[in-house]
Short mmCIF file of C-alpha atoms in Angstrom, two decimals:
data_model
loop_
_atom_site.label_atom_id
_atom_site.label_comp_id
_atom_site.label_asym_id
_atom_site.label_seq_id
_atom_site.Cartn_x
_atom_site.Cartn_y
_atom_site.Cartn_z
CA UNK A 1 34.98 123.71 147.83
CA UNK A 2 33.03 124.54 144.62
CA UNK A 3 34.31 123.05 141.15
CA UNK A 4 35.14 127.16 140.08
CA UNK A 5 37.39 127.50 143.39
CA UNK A 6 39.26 124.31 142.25
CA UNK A 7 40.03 125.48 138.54
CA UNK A 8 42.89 128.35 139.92
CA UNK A 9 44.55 125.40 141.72
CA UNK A 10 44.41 122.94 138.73
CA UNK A 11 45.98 125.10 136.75
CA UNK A 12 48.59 126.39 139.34
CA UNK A 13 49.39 122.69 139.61
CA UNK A 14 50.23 121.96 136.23
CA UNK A 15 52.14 125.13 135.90
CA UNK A 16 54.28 124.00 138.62
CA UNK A 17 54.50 120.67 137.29
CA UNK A 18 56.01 122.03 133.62
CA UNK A 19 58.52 124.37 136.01
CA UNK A 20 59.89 121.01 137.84
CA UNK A 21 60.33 119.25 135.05
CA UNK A 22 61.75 121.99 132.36
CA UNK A 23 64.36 122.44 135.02
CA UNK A 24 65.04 118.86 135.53
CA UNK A 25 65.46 118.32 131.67
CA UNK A 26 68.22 120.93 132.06
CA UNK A 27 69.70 120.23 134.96
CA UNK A 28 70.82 116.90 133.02
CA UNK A 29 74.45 117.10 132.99
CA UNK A 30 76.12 117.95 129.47
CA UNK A 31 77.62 114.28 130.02
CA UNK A 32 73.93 112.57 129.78
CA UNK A 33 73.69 114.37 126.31
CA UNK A 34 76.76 113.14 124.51
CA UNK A 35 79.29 110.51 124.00
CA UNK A 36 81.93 109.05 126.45
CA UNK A 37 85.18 107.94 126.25
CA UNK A 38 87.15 105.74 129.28
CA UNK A 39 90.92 105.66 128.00
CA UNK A 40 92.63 102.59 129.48
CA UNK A 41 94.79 104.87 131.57
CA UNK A 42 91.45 105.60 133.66
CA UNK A 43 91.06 109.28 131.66
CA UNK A 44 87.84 110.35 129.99
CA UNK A 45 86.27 112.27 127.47
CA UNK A 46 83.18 113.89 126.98
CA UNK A 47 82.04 115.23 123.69
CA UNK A 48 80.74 113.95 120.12
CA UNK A 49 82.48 111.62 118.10
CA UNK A 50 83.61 113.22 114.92
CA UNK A 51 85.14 110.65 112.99
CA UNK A 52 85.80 106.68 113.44
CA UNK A 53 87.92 104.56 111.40
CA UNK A 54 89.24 100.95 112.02
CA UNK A 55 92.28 102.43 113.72
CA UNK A 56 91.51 105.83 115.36
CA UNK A 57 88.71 107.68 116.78
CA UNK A 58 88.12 111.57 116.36
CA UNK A 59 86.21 113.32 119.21
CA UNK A 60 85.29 116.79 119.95
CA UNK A 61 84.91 117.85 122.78
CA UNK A 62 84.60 121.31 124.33
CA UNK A 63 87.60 122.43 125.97
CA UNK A 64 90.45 119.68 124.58
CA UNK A 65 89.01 120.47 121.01
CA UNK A 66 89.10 117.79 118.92
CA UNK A 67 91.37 114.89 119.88
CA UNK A 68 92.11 111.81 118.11
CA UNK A 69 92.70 108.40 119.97
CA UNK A 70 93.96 104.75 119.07
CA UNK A 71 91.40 102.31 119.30
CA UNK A 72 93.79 100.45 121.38
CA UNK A 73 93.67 103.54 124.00
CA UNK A 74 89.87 103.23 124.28
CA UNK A 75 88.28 100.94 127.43
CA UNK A 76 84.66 102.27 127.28
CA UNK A 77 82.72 103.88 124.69
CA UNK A 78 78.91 105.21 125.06
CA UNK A 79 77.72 106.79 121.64
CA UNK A 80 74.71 107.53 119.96
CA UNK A 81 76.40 108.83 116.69
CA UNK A 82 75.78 106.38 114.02
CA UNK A 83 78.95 104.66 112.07
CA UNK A 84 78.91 102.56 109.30
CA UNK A 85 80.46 98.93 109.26
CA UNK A 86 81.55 96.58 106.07
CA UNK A 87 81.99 92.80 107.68
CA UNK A 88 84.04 90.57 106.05
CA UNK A 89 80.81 89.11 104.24
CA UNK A 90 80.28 92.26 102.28
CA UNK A 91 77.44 93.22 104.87
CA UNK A 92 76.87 96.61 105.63
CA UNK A 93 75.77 97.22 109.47
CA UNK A 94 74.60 101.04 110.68
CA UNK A 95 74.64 101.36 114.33
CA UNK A 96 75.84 102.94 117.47
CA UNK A 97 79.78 101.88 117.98
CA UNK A 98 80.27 100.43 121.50
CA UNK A 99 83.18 99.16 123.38
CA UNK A 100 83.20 97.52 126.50
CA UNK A 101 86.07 96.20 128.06
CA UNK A 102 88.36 97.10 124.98
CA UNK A 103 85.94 94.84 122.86
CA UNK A 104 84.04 96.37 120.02
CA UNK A 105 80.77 96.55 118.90
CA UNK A 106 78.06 98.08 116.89
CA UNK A 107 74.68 98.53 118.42
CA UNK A 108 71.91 98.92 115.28
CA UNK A 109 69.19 100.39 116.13
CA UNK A 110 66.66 97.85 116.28
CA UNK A 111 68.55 95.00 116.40
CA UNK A 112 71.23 93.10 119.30
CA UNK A 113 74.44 94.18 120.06
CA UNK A 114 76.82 92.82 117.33
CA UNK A 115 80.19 92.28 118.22
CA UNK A 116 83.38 93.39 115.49
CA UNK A 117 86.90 92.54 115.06
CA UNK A 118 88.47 96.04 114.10
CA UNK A 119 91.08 94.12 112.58
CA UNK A 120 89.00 92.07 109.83
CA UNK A 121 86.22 94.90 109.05
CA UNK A 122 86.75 95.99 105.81
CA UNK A 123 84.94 99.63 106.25
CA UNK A 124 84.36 101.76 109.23
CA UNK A 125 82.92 105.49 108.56
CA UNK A 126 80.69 107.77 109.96
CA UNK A 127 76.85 107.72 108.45
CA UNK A 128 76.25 111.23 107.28
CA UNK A 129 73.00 112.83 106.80
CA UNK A 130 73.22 112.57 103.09
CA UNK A 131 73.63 108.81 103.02
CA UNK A 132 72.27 108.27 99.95
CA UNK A 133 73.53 111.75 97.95
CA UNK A 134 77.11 111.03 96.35
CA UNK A 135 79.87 112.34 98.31
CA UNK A 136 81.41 114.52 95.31
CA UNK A 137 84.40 117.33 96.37
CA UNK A 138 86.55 119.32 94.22
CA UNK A 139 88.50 122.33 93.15
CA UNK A 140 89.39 124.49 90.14
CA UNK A 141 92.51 126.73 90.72
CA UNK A 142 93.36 129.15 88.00
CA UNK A 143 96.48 131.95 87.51
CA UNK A 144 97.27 134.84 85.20
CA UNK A 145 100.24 136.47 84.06
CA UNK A 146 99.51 139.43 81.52
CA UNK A 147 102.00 141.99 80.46
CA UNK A 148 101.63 145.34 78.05
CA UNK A 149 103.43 148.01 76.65
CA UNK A 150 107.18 147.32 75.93
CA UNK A 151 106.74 143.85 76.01
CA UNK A 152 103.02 141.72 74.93
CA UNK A 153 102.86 138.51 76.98
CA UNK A 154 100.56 136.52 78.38
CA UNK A 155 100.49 133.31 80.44
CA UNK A 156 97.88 131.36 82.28
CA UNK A 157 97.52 127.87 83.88
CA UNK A 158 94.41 126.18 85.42
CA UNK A 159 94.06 122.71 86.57
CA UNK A 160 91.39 121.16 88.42
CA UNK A 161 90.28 117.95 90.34
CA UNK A 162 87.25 116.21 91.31
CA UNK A 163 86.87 113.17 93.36
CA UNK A 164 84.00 110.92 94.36
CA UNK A 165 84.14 108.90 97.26
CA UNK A 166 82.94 106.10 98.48
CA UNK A 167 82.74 103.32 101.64
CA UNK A 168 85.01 100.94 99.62
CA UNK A 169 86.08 103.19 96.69
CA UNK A 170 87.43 106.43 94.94
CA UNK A 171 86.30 107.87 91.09
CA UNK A 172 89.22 110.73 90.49
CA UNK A 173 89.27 113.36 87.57
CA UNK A 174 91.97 115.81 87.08
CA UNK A 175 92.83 118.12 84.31
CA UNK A 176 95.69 120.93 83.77
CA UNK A 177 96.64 123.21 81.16
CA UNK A 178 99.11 125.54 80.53
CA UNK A 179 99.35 128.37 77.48
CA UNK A 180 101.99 131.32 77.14
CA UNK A 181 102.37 133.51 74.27
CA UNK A 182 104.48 136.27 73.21
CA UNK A 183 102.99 139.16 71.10
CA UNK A 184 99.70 139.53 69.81
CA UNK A 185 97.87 139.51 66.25
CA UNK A 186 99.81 138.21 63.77
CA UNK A 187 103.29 138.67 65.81
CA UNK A 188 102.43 135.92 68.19
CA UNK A 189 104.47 133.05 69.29
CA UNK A 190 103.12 130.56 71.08
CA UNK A 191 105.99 129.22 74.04
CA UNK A 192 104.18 126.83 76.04
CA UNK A 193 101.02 124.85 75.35
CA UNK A 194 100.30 121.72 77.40
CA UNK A 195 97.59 119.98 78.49
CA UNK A 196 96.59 116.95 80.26
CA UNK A 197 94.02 114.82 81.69
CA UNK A 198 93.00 111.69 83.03
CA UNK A 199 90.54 109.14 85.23
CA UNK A 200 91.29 107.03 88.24
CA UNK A 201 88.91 104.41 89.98
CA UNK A 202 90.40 102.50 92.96
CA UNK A 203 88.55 99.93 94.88
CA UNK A 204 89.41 98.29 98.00
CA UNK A 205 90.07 94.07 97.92
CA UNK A 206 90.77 93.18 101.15
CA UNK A 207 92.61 95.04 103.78
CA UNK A 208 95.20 96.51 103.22
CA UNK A 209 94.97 95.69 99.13
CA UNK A 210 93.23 97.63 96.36
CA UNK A 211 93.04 97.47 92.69
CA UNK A 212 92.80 100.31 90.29
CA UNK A 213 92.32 101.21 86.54
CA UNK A 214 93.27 104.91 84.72
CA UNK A 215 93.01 106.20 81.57
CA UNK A 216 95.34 109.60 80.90
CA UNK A 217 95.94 111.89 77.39
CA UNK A 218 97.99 114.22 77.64
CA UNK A 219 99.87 116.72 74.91
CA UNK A 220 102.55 118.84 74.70
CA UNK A 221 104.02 120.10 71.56
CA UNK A 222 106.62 121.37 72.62
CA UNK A 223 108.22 118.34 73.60
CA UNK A 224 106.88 117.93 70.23
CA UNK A 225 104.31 115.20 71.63
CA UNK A 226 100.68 115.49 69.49
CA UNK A 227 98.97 113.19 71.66
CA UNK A 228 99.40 110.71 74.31
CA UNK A 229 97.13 108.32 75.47
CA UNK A 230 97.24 105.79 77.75
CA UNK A 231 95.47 102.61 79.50
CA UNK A 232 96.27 100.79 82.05
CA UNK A 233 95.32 99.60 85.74
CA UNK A 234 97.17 97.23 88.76
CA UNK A 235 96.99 96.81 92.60
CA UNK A 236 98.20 98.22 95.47
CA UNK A 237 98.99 98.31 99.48
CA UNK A 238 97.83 101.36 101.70
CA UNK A 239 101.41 101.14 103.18
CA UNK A 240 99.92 104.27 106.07
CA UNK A 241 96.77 104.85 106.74
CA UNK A 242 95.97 107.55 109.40
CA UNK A 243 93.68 110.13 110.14
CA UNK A 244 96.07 112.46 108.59
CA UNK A 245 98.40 110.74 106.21
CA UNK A 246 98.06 108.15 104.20
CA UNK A 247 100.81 106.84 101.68
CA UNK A 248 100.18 104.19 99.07
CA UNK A 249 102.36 101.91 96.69
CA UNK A 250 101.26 100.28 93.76
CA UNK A 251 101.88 98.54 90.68
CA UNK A 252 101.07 97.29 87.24
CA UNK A 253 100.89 97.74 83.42
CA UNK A 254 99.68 100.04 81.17
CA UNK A 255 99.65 100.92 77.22
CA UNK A 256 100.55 104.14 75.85
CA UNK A 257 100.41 105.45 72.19
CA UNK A 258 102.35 108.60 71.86
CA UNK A 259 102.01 110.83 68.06
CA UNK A 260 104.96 112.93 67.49
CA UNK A 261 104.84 116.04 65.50
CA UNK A 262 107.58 116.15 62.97
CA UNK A 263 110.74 118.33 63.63
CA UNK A 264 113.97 120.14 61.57
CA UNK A 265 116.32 120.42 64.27
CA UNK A 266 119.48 118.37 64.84
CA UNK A 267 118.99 114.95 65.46
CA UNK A 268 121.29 112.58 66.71
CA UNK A 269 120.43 108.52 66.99
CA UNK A 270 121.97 105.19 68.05
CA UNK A 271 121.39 103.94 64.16
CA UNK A 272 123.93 106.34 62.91
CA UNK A 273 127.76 107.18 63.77
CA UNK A 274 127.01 111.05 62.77
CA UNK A 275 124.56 113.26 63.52
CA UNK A 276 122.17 114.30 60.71
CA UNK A 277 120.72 117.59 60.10
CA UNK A 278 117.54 118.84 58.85
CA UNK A 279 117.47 123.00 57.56
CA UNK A 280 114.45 124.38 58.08
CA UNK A 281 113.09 127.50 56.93
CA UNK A 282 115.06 130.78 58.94
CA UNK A 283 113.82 130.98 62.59
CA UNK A 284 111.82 134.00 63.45
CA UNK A 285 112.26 135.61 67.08
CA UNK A 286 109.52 135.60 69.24
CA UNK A 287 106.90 138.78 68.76
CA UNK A 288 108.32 139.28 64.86
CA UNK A 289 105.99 137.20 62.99
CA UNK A 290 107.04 133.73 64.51
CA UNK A 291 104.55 130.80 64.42
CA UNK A 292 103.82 128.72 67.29
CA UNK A 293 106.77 126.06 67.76
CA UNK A 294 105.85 122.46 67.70
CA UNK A 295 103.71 123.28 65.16
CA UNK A 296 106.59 124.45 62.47
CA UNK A 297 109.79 124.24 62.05
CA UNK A 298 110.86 127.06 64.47
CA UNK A 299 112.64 125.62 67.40
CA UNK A 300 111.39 126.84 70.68
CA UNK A 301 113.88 128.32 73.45
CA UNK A 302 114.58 124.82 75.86
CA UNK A 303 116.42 125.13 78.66
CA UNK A 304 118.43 121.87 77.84
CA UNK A 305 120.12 119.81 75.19
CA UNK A 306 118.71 116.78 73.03
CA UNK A 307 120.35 113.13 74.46
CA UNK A 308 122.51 111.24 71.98
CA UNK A 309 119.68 108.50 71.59
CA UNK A 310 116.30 109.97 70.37
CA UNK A 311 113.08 108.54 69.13
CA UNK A 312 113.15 108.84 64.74
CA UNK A 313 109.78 107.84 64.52
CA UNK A 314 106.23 110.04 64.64
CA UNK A 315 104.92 107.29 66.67
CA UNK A 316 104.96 105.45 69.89
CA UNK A 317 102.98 102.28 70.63
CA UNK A 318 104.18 100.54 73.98
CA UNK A 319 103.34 98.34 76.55
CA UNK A 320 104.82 99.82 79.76
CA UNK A 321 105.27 98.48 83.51
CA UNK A 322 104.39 100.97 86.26
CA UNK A 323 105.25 101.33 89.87
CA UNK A 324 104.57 104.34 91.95
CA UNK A 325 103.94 105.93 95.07
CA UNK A 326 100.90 108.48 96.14
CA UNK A 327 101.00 110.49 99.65
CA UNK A 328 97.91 112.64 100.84
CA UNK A 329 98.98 114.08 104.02
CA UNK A 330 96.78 117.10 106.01
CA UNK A 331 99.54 119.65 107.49
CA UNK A 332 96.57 121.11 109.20
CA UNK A 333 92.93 121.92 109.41
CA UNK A 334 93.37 124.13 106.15
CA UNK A 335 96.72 123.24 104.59
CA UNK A 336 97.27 119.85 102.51
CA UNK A 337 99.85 118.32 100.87
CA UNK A 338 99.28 115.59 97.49
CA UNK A 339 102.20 113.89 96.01
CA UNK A 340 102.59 111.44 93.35
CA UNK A 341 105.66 109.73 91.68
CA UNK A 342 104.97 107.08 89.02
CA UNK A 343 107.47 105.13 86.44
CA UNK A 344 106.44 103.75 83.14
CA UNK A 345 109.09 101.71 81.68
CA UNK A 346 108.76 99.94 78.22
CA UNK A 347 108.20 96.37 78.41
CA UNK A 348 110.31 95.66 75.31
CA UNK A 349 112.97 98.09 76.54
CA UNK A 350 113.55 99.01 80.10
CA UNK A 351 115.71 101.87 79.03
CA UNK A 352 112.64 103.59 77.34
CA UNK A 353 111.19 104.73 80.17
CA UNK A 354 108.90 107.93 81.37
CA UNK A 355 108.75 109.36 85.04
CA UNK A 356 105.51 111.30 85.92
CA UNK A 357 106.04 113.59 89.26
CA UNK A 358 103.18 116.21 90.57
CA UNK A 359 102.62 117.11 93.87
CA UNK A 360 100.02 120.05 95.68
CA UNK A 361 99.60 122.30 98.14
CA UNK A 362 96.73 123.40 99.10
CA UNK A 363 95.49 126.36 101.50
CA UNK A 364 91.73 126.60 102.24
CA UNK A 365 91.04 130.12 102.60
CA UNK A 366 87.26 130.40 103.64
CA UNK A 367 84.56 127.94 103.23
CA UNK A 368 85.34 128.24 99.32
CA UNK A 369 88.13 130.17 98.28
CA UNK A 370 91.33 128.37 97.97
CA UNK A 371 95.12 128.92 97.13
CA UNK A 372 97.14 126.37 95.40
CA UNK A 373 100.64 126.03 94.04
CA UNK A 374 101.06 122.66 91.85
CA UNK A 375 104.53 121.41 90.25
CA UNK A 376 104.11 118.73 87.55
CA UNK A 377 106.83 117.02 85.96
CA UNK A 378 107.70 114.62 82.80
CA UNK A 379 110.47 113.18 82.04
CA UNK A 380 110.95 110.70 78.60
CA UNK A 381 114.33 109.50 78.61
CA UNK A 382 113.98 108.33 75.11
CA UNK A 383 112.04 111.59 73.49
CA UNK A 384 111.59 112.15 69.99
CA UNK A 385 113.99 113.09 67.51
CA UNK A 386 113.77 117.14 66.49
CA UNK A 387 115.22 119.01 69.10
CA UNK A 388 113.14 118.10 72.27
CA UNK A 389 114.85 117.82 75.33
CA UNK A 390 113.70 115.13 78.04
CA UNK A 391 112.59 116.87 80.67
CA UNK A 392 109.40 119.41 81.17
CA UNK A 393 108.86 121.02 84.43
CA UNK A 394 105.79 122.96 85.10
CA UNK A 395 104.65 125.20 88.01
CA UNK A 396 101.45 127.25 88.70
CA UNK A 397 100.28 128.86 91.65
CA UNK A 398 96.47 131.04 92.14
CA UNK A 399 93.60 130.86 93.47
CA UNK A 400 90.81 128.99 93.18
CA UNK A 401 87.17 127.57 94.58
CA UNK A 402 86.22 124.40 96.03
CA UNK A 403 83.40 122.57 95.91
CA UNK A 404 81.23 119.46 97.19
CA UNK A 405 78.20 117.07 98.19
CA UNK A 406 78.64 115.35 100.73
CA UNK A 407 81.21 114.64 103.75
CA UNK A 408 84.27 116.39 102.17
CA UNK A 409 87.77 114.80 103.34
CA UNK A 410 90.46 112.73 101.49
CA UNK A 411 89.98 109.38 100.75
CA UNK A 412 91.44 106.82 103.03
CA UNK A 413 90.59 103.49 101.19
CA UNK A 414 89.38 101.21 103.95
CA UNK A 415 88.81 103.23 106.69
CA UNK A 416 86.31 106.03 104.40
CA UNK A 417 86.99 109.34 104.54
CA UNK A 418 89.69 111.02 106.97
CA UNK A 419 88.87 114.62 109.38
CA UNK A 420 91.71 117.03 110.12
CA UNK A 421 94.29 115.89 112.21
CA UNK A 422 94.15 116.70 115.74
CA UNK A 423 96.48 116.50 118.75
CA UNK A 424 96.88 113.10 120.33
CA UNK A 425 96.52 112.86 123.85
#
C-alpha cells in the first residue's frame, strides 16, 4: 500500500483513539472525582468536604446537601481538599486529611503520611485560595426615623462591626451610635446622643484556653457620662465549640476612667441624711427653644428615678474585675444570633459595679444586603449625681451591607472558622 493510502487510516486511527479515551475520562464515576466518607456504621458519603475542624467534618454532597459528621462517626476518609494543621509544636502542616481505621492523618503533598491526634492539634481549617490575603468580614447596618409637619423629629442609629480572623486568632472592631432630636433650627432638643466603640484581640493558648485584651470609649450624656474609657484584657475557656454554636466564658481586669458632665437636678447621697437640691435655670419643653440635655441644666425625660446612693464627683478612675459570657450561634444558613453579657465591678468596691448586655440578630438577605435588629444595654448601679437614672436601654433595627476578604464565617478559636450548620446524619 502506498505511504498516501496509509495517511486516511493514520488519521482515522487517532481519531478513534481521542473518541475511546474522551469517553473513558467520563465514564469515570462521579465517586473517582471527589471525596469519600465510610461512617463506622458501614454508610458512605460522596461529595466535597466543605469544612473540617478538630471535632466535626462538613461535606457536601449532592443529594443529602451538606451534612456535618463527628469525627468519631468517620472510619475512612479519601480527600484531596487541602486542610490546614497547627501541631502542638507551633508547626503548621498543609495537606490532604486522611483517616484510616478511625486514625487521622494529614497527607502533604510532597511529603509522608503524617499521623495527628485530633485531640492535641491546636488548629484544624480548611486552606482557602486566598491563603495569604487577610480574611477580613464585616457589616454596617444603619436606620432612620424622620417625621414632619405637626411634629419635627428625627432619629437614627448605625452601628457596625468588622472582624479579622485568623488560624489561632480574632482582631474585632465595633462601633454604634445613636442621635434623636426634636425640632429643628434653633427649637431643637437633642433626646438621645450616644456613642460607643471599642477593640478586641483574642488569641488561642492551648486548647480549650485563650487570652484577650480590649480597649472601649464610650459616651453618653445623657446618663450625663462625657467620656468613658477603658483598658483591660484576661483569659478564657471556649466552654462549646461547634460548627454552629460556640459559647465562651472569660475573665479578668480592666481600668476605666469615666468624666461626668455636671448636673442641677436633685441629688441624693450616702454622705448626707437629706437630699440636696440644685435650681437651675427654668426647663424649656422640647421643640420651644430647649438646649440639648446633658449639656445644660435641662433635665431630659428618663423613664426612671435616681437611686438613693449616687456618684458626687465629675470623675471616675477605677480598677474593675470582669467576668462575662459571649455566644455566636448560626440559627441557619442566613440567620445569626451574637450575645454578650459582661460585669465590671470596682475593685475597691464591689457594690460599684457596671453590667454591659448587647446581643444581634442578623438576617442575610442576598450576597450583601443585610437586616439587623441590635439591643444594647448599660447599667451603672452607682451613676452620677444630677438626675441620671442607672439604666440605658437601646434598640435599633435596618438594614445594612456586608462585606469581606477572605473565607467569611464566625470565628471558632481553635478549630478556625465555622460553615452553616447542617443536618446531622
Amino acid at each position: 500500500m502506498r505511504a498516501r493510502d496509509k495517511e486516511p487510516m493514520r488519521k482515522s486511527s487517532r481519531s478513534w483513539t481521542l473518541a475511546i479515551v474522551s469517553a473513558a475520562v467520563v465514564s469515570v464515576p462521579a465517586e473517582a472525582l471527589a471525596d469519600h466518607v465510610v461512617l463506622t456504621n458501614g454508610d458512605s458519603l460522596t461529595g466535597i468536604v466543605a469544612a473540617a475542624s478538630m471535632s466535626e467534618l462538613v461535606v457536601d454532597t449532592e443529594l443529602a446537601g451538606r451534612v456535618t459528621l463527628k469525627w468519631s462517626a468517620v472510619s475512612q476518609l479519601t480527600s484531596t481538599t487541602s486542610v490546614r494543621a497547627t501541631l502542638p509544636t507551633g508547626q503548621i502542616v498543609e495537606g490532604a486529611p486522611i483517616v484510616s481505621n478511625g486514625h487521622f492523618a494529614i497527607q502533604p503533598g510532597n511529603g509522608a503520611t503524617l499521623p495527628s491526634d485530633l485531640a492535641t492539634l491546636r488548629a484544624l481549617e480548611m486552606v482557602r485560595a486566598t491563603t495569604n490575603a487577610p480574611s477580613w468580614r464585616g457589616s454596617l447596618n444603619s436606620g432612620w426615623d424622620i417625621s414632619r409637619g405637626n411634629s419635627e423629629t428625627w432619629t437614627i442609629s448605625t452601628n457596625g462591626t468588622a472582624t479579622r480572623l485568623g488560624p489561632v486568632d480574632r482582631l474585632g472592631a465595633y462601633g454604634a451610635y445613636l442621635f434623636s432630636a426634636i425640632g429643628s433650627g434653633a427649637d431643637a432638643v437633642t433626646t438621645a446622643r450616644a456613642f460607643r466603640s471599642g477593640l478586641r484581640y483574642d488569641h488561642d493558648l492551648t486548647r480549650p484556653l485563650f487570652g484577650f485584651v480590649f480597649g472601649d470609649v464610650e459616651s453618653d450624656p445623657l446618663q450625663l457620662l462625657d467620656l468613658r474609657t477603658v483598658g483591660g484584657g484576661g483569659a478564657g475557656v471556649h466552654v462549646v465549640k461547634t460548627a454552629a454554636t460556640q459559647l465562651n466564658l472569660f475573665g479578668g481586669a480592666s481600668y476605666a476612667r469615666d468624666a461626668y458632665a455636671p448636673g442641677t437636678t436633685t441629688s441624693t447621697t450616702t454622705t448626707s441624711t437629706t437630699a440636696t437640691k440644685t435650681v437651675g435655670p427654668p426647663v424649656t419643653p422640647p421643640g420651644q427653644g430647649g438646649t440639648p440635655p446633658g449639656l445644660s441644666g435641662i433635665k431630659p425625660n428618663r423613664g426612671g428615678t435616681p437611686p438613693p446612693v449616687v456618684n458626687t464627683t465629675l470623675l471616675r478612675q477605677v480598677g474593675e474585675f470582669l467576668a462575662g459570657q459571649d455566644l455566636d450561634h448560626q440559627l441557619s444558613d442566613s440567620v445569626n444570633v451574637t450575645e454578650s453579657f459582661t460585669v465590671f465591678p470596682a475593685i475597691d468596691n464591689l457594690q460599684d459595679y457596671r453590667l454591659a448586655f448587647d446581643v444581634s440578630l442578623a438576617v442575610q438577605l442576598n450576597g450583601w444586603l443585610q437586616w439587623n435588629v441590635t439591643v444594647a444595654d448599660r447599667y451603672l448601679n452607682i451613676p452620677p449625681s444630677g438626675g441620671a437614672i442607672q439604666n440605658d436601654i437601646f434598640l435599633s433595627t435596618g438594614l445594612g451591607i456586608t462585606f469581606g476578604r477572605g473565607d467569611s464565617g464566625a470565628y471558632t478559636g481553635a478549630t478556625g472558622r465555622r460553615p452553616p450548620p447542617t443536618k446531622k446524619p
